[in-house]
PDB file of C-alpha atoms in Angstrom:
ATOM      1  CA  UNK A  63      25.655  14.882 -74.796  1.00  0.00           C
ATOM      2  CA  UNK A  64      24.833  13.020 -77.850  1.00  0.00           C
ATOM      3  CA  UNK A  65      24.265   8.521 -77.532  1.00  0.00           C
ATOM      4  CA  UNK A  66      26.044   6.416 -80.118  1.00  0.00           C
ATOM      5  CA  UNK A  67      25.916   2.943 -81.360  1.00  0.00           C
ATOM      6  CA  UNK A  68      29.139   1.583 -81.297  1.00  0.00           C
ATOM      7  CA  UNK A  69      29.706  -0.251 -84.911  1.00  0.00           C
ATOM      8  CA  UNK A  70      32.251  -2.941 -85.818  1.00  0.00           C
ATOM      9  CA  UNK A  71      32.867  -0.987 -88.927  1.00  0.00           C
ATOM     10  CA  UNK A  72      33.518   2.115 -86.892  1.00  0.00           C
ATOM     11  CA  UNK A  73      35.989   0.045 -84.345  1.00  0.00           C
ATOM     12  CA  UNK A  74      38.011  -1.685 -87.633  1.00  0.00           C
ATOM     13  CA  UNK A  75      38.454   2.163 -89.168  1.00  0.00           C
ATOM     14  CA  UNK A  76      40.272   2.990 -85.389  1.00  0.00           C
ATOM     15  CA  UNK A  77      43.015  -0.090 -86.686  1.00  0.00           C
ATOM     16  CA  UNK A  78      42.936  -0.599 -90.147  1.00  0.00           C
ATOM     17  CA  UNK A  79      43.163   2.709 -92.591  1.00  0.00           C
ATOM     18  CA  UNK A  80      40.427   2.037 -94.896  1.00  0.00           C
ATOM     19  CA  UNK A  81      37.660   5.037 -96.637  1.00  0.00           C
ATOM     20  CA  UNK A  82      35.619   6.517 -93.460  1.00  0.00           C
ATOM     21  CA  UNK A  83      38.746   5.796 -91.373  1.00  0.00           C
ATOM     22  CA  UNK A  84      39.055  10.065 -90.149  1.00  0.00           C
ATOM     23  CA  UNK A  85      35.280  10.093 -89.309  1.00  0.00           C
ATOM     24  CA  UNK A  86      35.728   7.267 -87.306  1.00  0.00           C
ATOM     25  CA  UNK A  87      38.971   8.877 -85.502  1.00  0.00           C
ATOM     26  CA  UNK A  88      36.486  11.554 -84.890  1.00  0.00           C
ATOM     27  CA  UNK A  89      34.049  10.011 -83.141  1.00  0.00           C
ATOM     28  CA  UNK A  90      36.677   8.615 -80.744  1.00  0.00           C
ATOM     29  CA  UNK A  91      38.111  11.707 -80.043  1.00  0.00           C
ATOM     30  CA  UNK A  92      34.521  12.361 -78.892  1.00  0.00           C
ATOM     31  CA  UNK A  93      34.189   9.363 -77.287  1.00  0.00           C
ATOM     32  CA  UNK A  94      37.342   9.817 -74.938  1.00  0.00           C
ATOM     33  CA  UNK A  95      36.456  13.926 -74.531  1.00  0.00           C
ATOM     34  CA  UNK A  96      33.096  12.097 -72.648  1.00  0.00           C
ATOM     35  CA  UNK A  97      30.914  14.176 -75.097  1.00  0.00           C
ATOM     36  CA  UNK A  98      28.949  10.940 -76.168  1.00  0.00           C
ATOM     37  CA  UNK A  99      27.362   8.201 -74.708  1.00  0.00           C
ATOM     38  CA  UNK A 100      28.013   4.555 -76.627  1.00  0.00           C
ATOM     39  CA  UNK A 101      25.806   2.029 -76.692  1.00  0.00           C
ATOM     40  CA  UNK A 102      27.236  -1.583 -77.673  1.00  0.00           C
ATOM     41  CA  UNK A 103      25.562  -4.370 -79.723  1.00  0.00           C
ATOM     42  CA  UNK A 104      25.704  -7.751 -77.920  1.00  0.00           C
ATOM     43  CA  UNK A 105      27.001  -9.004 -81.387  1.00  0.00           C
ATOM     44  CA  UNK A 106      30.237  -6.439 -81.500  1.00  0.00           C
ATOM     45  CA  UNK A 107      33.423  -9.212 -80.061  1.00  0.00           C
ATOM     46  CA  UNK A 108      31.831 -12.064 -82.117  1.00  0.00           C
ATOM     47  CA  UNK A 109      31.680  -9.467 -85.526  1.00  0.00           C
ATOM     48  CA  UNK A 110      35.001  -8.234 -84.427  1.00  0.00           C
ATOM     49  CA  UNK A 111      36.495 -11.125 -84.543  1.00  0.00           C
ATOM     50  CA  UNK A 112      34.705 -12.576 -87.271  1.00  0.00           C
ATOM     51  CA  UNK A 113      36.209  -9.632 -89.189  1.00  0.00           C
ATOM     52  CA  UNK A 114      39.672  -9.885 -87.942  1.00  0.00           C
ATOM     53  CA  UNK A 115      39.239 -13.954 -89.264  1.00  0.00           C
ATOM     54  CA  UNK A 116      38.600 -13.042 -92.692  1.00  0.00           C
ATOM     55  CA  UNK A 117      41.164 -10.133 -93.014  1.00  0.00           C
ATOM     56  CA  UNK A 118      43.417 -12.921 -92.314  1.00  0.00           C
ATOM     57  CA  UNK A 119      42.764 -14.311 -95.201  1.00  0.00           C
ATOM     58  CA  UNK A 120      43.270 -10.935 -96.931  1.00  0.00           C
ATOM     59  CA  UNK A 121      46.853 -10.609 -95.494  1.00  0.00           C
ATOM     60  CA  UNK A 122      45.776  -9.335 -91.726  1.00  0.00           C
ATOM     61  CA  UNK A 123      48.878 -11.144 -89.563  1.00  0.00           C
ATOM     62  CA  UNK A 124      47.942 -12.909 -86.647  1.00  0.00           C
ATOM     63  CA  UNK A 125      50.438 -11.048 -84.574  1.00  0.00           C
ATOM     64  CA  UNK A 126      48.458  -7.550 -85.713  1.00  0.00           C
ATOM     65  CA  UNK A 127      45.312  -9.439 -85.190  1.00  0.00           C
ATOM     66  CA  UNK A 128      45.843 -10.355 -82.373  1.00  0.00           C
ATOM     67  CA  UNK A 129      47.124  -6.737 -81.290  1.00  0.00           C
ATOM     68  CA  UNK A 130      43.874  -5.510 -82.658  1.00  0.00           C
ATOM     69  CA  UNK A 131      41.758  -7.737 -80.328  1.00  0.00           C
TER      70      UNK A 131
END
């Protein structure tokens, strides 16, 4: 079993189709096989949603926004 650092990066590419988006699908499906542990930032919600908040102002919707979080 392999450990992980779950990125915000990695858990936009899992909602938002953007380059790196199929490695990303990857390491979920390795995620939910239990072949990995993650380890989470205490930083990830607050960049989540600080990403989320400025792809607003790219065109993000609020309703998909606030799907995503």
């Amino acid at each position: 079993m392999v450990t992980r650092v779950l990125d915000t990066n990695i858990i936009v590419k899992w909602f938002l189709l953007e380059e790196g988006s199929q490695a990303a699908e990857e390491f979920l499906e390795e995620l939910l096989a239990g072949q990995a542990v993650v380890l989470v930032p205490s930083s990830l919600f607050y960049e989540v949603a600080n990403v989320l908040w400025v792809r607003r102002r790219d065109g993000l919707t609020e309703a998909t926004s606030l799907a995503i979080w």
